[in-house]
mmCIF file of C-alpha atoms in Angstrom:
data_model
loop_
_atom_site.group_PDB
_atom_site.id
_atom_site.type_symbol
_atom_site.label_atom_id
_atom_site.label_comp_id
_atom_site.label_asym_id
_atom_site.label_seq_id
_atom_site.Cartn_x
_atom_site.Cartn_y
_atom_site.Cartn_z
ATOM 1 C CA UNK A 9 0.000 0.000 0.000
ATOM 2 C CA UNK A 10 1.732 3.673 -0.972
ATOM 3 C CA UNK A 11 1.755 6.416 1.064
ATOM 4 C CA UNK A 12 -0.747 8.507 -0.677
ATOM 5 C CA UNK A 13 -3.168 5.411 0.327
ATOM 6 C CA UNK A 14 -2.225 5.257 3.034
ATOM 7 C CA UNK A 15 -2.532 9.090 4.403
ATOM 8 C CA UNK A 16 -6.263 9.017 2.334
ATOM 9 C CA UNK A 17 -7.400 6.253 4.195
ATOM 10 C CA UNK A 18 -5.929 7.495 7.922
ATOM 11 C CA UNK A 19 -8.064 10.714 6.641
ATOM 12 C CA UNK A 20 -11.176 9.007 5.255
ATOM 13 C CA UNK A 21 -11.336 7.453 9.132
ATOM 14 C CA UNK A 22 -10.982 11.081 10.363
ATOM 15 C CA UNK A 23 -13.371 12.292 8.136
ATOM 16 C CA UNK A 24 -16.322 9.524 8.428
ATOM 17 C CA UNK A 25 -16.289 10.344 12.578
ATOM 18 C CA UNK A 26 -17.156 14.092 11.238
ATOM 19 C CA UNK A 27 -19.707 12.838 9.101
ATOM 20 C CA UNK A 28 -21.301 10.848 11.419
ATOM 21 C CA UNK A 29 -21.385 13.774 13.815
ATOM 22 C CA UNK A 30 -23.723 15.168 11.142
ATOM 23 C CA UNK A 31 -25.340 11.822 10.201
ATOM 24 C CA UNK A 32 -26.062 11.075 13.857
ATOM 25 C CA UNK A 33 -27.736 14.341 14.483
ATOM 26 C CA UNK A 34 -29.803 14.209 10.884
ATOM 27 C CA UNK A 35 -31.198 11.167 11.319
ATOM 28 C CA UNK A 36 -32.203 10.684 15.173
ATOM 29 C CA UNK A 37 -33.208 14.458 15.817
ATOM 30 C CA UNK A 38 -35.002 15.074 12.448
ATOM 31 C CA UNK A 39 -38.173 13.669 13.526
ATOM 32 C CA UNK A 40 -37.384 14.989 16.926
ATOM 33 C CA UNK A 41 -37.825 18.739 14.957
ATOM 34 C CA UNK A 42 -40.619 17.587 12.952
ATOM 35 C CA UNK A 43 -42.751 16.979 15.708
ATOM 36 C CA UNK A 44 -41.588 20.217 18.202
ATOM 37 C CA UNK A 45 -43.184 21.968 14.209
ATOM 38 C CA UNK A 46 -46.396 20.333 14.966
ATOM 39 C CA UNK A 47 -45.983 17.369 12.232
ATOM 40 C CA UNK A 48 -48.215 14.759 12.244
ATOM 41 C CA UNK A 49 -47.763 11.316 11.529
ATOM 42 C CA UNK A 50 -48.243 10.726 7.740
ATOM 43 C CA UNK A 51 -46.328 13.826 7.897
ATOM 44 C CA UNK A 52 -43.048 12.245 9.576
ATOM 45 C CA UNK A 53 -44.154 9.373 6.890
ATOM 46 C CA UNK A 54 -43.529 12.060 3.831
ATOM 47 C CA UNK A 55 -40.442 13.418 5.702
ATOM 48 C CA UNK A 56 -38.832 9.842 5.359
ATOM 49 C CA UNK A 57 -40.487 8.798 1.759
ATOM 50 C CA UNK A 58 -40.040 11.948 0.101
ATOM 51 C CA UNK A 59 -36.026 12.596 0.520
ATOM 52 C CA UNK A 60 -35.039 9.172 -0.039
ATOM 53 C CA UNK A 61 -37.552 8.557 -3.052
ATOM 54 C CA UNK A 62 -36.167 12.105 -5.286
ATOM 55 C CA UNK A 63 -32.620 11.528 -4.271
ATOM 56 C CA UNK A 64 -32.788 8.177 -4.959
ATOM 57 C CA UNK A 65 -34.193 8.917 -8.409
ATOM 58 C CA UNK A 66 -32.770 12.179 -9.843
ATOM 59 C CA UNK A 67 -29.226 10.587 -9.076
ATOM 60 C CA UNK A 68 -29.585 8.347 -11.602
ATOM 61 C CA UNK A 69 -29.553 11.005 -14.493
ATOM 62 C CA UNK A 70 -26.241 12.152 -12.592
ATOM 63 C CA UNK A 71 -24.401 9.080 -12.608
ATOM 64 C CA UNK A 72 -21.399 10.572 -14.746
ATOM 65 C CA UNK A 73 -21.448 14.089 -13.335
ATOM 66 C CA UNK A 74 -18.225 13.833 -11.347
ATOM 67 C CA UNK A 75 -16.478 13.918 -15.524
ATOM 68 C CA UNK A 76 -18.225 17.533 -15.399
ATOM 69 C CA UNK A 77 -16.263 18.970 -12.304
ATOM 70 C CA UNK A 78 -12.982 16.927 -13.017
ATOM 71 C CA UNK A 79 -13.011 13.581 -11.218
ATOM 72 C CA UNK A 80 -14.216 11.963 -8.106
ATOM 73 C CA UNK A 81 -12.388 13.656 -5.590
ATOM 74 C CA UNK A 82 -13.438 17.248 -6.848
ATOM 75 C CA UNK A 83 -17.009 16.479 -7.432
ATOM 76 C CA UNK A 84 -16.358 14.897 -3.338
ATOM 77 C CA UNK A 85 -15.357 18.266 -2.167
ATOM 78 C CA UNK A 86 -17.825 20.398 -4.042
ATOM 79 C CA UNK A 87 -20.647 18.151 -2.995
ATOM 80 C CA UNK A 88 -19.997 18.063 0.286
ATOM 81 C CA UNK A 89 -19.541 21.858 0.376
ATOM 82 C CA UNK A 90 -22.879 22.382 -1.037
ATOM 83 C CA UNK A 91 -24.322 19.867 1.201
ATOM 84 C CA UNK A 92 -23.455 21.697 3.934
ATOM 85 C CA UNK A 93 -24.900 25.018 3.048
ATOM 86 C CA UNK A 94 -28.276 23.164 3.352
ATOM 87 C CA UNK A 95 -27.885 22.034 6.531
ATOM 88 C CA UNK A 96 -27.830 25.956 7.944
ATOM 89 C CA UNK A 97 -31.234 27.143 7.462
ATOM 90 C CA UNK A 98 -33.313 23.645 8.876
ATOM 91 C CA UNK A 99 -32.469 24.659 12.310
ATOM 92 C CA UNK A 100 -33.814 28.097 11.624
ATOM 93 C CA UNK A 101 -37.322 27.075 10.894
ATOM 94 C CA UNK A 102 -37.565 26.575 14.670
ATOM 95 C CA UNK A 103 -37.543 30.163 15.333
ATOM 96 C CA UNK A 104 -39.530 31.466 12.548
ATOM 97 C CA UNK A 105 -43.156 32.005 12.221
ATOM 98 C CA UNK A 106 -43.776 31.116 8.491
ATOM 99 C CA UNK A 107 -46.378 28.675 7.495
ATOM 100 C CA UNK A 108 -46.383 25.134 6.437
ATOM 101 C CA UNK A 109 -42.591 24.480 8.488
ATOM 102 C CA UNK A 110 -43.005 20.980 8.344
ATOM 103 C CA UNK A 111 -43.508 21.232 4.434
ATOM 104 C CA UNK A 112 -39.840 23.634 4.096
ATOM 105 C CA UNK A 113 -38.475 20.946 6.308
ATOM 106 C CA UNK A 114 -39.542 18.370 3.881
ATOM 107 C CA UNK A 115 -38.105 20.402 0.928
ATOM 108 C CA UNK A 116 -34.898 21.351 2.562
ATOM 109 C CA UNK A 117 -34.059 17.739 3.714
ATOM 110 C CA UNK A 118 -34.818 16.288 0.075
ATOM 111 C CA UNK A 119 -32.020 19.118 -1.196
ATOM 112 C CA UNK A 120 -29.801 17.504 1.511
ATOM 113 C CA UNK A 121 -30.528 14.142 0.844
ATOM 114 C CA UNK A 122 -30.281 14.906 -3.181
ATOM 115 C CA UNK A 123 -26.419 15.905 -2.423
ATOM 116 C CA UNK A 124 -25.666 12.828 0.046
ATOM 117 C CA UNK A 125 -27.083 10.047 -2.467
ATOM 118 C CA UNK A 126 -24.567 11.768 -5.349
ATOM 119 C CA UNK A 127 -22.142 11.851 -3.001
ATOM 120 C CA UNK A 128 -22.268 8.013 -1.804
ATOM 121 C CA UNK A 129 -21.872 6.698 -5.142
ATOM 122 C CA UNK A 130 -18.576 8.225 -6.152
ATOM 123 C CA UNK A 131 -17.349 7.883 -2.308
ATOM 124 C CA UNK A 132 -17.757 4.372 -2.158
ATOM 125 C CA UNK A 133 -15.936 4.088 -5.535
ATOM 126 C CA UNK A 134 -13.326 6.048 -4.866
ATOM 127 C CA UNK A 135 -12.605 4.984 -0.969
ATOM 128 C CA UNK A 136 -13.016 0.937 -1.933
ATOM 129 C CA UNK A 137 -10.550 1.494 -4.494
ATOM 130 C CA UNK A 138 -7.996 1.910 -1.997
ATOM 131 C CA UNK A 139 -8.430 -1.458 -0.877
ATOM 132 C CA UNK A 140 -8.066 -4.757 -1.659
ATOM 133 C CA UNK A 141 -11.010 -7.209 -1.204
ATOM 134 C CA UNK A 142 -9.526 -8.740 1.990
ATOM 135 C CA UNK A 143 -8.841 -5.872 3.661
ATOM 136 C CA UNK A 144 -12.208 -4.389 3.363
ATOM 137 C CA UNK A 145 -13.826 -5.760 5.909
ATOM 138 C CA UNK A 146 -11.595 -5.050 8.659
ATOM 139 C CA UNK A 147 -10.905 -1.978 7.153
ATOM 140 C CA UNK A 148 -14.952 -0.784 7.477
ATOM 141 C CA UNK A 149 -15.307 -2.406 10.704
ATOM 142 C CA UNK A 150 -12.472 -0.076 12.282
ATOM 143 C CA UNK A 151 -13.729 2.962 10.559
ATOM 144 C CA UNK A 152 -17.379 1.805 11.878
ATOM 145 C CA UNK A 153 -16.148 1.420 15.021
ATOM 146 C CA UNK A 154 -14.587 5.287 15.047
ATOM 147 C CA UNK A 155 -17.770 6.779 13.466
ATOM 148 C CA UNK A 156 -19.939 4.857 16.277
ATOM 149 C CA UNK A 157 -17.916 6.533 18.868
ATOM 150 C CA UNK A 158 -18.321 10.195 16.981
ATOM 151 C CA UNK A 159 -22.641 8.714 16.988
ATOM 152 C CA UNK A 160 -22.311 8.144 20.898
ATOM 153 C CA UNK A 161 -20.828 11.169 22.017
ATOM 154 C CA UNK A 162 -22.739 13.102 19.419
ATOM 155 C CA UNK A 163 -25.949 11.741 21.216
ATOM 156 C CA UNK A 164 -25.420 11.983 24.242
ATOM 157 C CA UNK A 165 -23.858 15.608 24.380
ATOM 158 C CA UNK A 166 -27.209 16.818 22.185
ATOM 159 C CA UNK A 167 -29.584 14.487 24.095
ATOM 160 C CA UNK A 168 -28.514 16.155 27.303
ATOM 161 C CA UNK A 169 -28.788 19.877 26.202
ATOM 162 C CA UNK A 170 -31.800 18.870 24.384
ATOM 163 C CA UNK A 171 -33.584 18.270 27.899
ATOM 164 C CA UNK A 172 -31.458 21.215 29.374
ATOM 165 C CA UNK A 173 -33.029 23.549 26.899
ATOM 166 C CA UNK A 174 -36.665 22.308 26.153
ATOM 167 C CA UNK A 175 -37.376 24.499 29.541
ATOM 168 C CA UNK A 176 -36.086 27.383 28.162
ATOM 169 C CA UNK A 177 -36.437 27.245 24.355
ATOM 170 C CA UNK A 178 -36.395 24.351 22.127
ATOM 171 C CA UNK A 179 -36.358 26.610 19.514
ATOM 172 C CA UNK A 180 -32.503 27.428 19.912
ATOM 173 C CA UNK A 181 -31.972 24.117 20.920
ATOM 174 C CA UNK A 182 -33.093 22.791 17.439
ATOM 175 C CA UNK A 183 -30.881 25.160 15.957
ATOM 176 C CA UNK A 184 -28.020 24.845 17.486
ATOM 177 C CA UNK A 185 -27.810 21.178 16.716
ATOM 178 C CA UNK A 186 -28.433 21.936 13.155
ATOM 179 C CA UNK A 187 -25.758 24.608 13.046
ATOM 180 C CA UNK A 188 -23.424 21.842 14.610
ATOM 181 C CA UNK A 189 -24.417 19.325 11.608
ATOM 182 C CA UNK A 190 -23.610 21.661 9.085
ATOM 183 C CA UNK A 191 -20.499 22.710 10.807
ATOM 184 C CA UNK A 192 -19.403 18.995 11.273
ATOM 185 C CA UNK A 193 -19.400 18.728 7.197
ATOM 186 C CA UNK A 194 -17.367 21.692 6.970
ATOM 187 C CA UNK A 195 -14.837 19.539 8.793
ATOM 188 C CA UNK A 196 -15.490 16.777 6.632
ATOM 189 C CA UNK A 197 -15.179 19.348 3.124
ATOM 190 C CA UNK A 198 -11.261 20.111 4.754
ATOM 191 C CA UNK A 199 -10.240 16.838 5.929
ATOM 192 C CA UNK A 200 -11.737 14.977 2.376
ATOM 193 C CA UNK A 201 -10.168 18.094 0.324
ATOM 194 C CA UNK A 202 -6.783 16.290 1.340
ATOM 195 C CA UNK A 203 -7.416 12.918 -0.099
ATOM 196 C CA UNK A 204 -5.939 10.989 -3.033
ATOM 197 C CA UNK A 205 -7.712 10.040 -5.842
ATOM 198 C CA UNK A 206 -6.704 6.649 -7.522
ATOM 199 C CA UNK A 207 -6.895 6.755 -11.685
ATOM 200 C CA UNK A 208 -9.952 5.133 -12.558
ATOM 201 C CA UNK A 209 -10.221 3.209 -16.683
ATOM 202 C CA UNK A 210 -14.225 3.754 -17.539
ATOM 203 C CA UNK A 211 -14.662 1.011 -20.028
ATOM 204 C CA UNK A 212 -17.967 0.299 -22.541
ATOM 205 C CA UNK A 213 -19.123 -2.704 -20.519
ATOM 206 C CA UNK A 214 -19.280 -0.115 -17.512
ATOM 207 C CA UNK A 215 -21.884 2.115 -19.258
ATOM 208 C CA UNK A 216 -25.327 0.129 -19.014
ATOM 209 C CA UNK A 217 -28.573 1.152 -18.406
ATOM 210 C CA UNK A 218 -31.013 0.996 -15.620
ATOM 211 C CA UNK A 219 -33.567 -1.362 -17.649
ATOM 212 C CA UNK A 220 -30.230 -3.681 -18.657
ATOM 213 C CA UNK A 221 -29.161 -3.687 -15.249
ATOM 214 C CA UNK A 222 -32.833 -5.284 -14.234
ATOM 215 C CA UNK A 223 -33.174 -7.597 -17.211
ATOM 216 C CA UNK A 224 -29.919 -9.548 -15.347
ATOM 217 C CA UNK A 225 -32.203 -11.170 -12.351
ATOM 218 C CA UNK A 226 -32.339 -14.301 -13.483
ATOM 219 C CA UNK A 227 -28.677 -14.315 -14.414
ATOM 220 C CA UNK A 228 -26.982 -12.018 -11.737
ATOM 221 C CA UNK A 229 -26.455 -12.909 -7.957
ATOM 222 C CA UNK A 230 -25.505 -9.212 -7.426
ATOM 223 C CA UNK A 231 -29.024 -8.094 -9.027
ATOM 224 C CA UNK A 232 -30.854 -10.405 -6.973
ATOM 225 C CA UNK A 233 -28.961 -9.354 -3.910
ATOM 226 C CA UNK A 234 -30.410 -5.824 -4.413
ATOM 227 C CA UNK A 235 -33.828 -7.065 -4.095
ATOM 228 C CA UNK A 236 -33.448 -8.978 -1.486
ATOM 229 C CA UNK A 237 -31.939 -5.652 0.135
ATOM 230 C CA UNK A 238 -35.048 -3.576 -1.050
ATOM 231 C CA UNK A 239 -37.490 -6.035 0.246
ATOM 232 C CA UNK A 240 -35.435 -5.844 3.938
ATOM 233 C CA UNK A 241 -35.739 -2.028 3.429
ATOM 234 C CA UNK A 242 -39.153 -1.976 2.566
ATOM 235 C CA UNK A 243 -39.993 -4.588 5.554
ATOM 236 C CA UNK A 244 -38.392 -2.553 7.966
ATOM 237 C CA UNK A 245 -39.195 1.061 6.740
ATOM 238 C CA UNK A 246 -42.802 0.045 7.176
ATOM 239 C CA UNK A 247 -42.250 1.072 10.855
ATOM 240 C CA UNK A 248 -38.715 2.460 10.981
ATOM 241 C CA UNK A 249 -40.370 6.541 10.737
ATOM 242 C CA UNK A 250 -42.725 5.465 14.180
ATOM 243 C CA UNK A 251 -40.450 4.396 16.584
ATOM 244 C CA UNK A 252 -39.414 7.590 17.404
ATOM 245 C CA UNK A 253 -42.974 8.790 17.350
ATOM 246 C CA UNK A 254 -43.824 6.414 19.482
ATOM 247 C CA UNK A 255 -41.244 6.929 22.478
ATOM 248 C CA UNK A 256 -41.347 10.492 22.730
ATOM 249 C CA UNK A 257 -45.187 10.833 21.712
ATOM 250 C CA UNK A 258 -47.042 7.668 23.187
ATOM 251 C CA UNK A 259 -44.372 6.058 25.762
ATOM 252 C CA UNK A 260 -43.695 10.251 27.259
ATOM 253 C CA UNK A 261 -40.032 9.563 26.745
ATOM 254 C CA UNK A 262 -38.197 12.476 27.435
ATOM 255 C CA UNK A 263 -35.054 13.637 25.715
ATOM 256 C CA UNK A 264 -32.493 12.073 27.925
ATOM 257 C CA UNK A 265 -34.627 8.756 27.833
ATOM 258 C CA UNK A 266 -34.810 8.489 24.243
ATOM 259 C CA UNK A 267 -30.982 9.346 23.628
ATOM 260 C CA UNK A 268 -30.311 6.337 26.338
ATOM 261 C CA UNK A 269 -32.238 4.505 23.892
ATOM 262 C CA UNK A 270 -30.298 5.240 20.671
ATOM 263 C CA UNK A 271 -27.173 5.214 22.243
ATOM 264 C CA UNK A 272 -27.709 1.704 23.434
ATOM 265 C CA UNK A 273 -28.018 0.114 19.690
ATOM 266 C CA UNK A 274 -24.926 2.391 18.492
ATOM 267 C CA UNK A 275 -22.718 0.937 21.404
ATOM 268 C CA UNK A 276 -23.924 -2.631 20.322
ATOM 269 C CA UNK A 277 -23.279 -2.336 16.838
ATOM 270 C CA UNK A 278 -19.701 0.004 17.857
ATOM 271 C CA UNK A 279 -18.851 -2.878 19.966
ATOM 272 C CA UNK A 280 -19.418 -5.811 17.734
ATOM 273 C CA UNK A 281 -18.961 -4.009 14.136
ATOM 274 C CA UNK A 282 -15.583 -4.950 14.132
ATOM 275 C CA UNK A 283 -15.566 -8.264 14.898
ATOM 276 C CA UNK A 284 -18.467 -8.552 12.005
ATOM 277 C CA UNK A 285 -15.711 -7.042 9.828
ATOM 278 C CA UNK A 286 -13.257 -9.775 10.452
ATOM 279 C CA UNK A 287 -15.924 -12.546 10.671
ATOM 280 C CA UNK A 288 -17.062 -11.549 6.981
ATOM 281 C CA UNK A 289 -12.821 -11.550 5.708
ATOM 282 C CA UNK A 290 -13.193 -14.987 6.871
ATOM 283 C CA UNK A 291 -16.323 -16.306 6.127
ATOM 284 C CA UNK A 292 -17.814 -14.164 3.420
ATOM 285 C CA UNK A 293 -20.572 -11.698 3.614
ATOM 286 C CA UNK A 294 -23.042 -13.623 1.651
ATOM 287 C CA UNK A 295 -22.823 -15.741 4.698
ATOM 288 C CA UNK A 296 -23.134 -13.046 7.437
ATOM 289 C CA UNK A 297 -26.151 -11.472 5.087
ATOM 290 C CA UNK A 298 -28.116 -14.945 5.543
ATOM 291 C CA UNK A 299 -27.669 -15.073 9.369
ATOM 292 C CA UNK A 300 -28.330 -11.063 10.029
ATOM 293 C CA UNK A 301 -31.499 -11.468 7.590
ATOM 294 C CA UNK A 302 -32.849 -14.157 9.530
ATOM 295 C CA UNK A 303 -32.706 -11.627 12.472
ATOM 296 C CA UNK A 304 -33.872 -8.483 11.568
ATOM 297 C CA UNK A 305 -37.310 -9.743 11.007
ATOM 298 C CA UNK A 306 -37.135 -10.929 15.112
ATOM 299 C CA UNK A 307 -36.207 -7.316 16.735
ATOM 300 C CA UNK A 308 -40.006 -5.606 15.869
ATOM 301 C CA UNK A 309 -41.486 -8.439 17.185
ATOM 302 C CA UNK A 310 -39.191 -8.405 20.577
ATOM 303 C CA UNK A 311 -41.463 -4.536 20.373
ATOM 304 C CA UNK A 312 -44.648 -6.051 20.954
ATOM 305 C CA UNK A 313 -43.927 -7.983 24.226
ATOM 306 C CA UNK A 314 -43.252 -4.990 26.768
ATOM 307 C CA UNK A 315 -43.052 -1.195 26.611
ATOM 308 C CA UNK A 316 -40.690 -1.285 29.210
ATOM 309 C CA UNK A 317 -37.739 0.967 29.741
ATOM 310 C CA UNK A 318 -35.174 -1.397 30.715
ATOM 311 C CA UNK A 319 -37.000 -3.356 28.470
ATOM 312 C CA UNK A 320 -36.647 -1.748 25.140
ATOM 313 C CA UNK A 321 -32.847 -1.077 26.235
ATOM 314 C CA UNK A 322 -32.016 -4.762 25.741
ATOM 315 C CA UNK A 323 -34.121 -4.798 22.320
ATOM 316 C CA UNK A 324 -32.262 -1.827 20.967
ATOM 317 C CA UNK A 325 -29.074 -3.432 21.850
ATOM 318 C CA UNK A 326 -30.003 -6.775 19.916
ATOM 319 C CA UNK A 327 -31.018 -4.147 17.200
ATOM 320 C CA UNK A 328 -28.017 -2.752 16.948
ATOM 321 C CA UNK A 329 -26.066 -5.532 17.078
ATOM 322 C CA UNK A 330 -27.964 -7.439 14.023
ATOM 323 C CA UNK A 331 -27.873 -3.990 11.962
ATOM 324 C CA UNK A 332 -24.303 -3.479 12.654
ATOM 325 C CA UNK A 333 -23.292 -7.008 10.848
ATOM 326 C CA UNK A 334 -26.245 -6.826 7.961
ATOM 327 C CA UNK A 335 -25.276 -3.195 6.660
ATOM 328 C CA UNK A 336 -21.109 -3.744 6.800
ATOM 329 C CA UNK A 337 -21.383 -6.613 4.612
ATOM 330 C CA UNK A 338 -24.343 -5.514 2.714
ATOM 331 C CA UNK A 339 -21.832 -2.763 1.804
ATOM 332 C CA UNK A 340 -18.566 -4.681 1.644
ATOM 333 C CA UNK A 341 -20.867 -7.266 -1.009
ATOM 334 C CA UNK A 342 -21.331 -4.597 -3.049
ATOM 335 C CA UNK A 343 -17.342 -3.692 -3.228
ATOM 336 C CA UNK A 344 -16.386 -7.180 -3.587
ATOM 337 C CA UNK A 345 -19.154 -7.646 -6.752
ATOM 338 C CA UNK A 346 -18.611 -4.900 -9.122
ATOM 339 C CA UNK A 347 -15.491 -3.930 -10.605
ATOM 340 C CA UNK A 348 -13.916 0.043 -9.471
ATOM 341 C CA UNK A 349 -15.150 0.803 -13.035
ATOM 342 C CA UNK A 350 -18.514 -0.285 -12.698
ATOM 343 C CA UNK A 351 -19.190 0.471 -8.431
ATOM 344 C CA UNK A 352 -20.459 4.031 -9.054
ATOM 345 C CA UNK A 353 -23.414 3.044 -11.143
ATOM 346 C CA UNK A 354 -24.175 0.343 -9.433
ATOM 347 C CA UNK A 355 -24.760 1.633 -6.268
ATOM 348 C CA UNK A 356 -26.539 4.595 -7.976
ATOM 349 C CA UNK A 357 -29.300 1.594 -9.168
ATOM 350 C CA UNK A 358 -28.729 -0.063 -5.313
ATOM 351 C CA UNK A 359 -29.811 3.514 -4.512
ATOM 352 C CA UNK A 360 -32.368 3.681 -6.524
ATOM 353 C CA UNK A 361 -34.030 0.616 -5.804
ATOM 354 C CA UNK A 362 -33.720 1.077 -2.031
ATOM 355 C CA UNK A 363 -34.728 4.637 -2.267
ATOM 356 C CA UNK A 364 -37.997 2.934 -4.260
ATOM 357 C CA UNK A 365 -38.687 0.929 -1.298
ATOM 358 C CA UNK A 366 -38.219 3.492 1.448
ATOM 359 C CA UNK A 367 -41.016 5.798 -0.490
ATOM 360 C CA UNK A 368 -43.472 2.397 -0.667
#
């Protein structure tokens, strides 16, 4: 491995505990806002179907766009600064007095969303390429395990001025931990503005359709492995938007009870994502997809038996734990499976697909 590698992937570790600052507060204290704007539940339902579903699609027609700007790593940076611009005025909505909030929050999370799902294509081809296929796995697992810790400590700090502030003003609570999302990709613009892009030969057989890509089922165990990720995705996104409706609006969680509650499944799947990483080096992911899909379908069910505190603690950890092993070698599957070449459009239609089933 050279030292430009080498650097790109110490700061591609750095940089995924930055963007997981700004993950972690996106995605657990979105629906948070939504609700302190007065949404309602098929609301919250839009707010998750919506993004996903226009992101999903439009970056299809955008597959190539990193040739426009100059290469991976440029269209990286750019998209990443831009990205972050959107993230500013969310928090705002908190404090103003327009109407229909819930419906800007809507729009300015699908602009957000639009910028990560061109982003995670070219990412994922650019970063994997570093690699070879054995050292994937443990590679993802460590870098897992450092953006879990940035999750923790990212919940936790907000969960607990969260409560501090709904007192006084939830309002500037809201906004400050939008300010700190969009902040946390700044970091992430400087510390991915320093990486190395590998050269990358596009070839002819790398150009193919959407509809060619589909007709391949019956041939193509990486085609089929995308639906069988969609239908998990749709399975679980049946629910997924609710659970956080349902602690803080029908349990009475408070703020400091529902971060104890995330935080518990991202310190299972921190603890035990890197021993899924070496367990799929050895044994395969295909293998570690099987067992983990056999699971998932258990930890809704383990919601149904008591609405207990302590309770639901122990279910989010088995959560957590299952999710952890499912989504590093869903991910690591997909780098093993299609060529450098080929990974960008690829996991645009893996996007697509899944985005497809989020909106259903």
């Amino acid at each position: 491995m050279n030292e430009p590698i080498k650097r790109s992937l110490s700061l591609c570790t750095k940089e995924g505990m930055a963007a997981q600052v700004m993950i972690t507060l996106m995605d657990f204290y979105v629906i948070p806002f939504a609700l302190f704007l007065g949404a309602t539940p098929q609301q919250i339902g839009f707010l998750v179907a919506i993004p996903h579903l226009t992101a999903s699609f439009l970056q299809v027609f955008f597959i190539n766009a990193f040739r426009l700007v100059g290469g991976r790593h440029r269209f990286l940076v750019l998209g990443v600064g831009v990205q972050a611009f959107f993230l500013f005025p969310i928090g705002f909505l908190g404090l103003s007095n327009v109407a229909n909030r819930v419906e800007f929050l809507i729009f300015l999370l699908t602009l957000f969303r639009l910028f990560a799902s061109l982003i995670g294509p070219v990412w994922g081809s650019m970063v994997s390429h570093y690699l070879t296929e054995n050292e994937r796995g443990a590679y993802f697992g460590n870098r897992t395990r450092w953006a879990g810790a940035s999750s923790v400590l990212t919940l936790v700090f907000w969960g607990i001025l969260l409560y501090l502030l709904k007192e006084i003003s939830p309002a500037i609570g809201f906004l400050v931990v939008f300010v700190s999302a969009a902040s946390a990709r700044v970091i992430s613009f400087f510390l991915m503005s320093k990486m190395y892009e590998p050269p990358l030969q596009m070839t002819k057989e790398s150009n193919f359709t959407f509809v060619m890509f589909i007709r391949r089922f019956k041939e193509s165990n990486f085609v089929r492995f995308v639906f069988f990720v969609a239908g998990i995705t749709f399975a679980t996104q049946i629910a997924a938007p609710y659970f956080h409706v349902f602690m803080l609006r029908d349990l009475k969680f408070n703020y400091i009870q529902f971060m104890v509650m995330l935080v518990s499944a991202l310190v299972a799947g921190l603890l035990s994502s890197p021993l899924w990483g070496k367990h799929a080096d050895m044994v395969g992911n295909v293998k570690i997809l099987k067992i983990t899909g056999l699971l998932i379908p258990l930890v809704p069910v383990l919601w149904l038996l008591s609405d207990s505190f302590w309770y639901l603690i122990f279910v989010e950890m088995v959560g957590g734990f299952v999710w952890a092993g499912f989504n590093l070698s869903a991910t690591n599957f997909i780098y093993d499976a299609a060529a450098p070449e080929k990974r960008m459009r690829v996991l645009s239609y893996f996007n697509l697909i899944t985005g497809a089933a989020i909106f259903g």
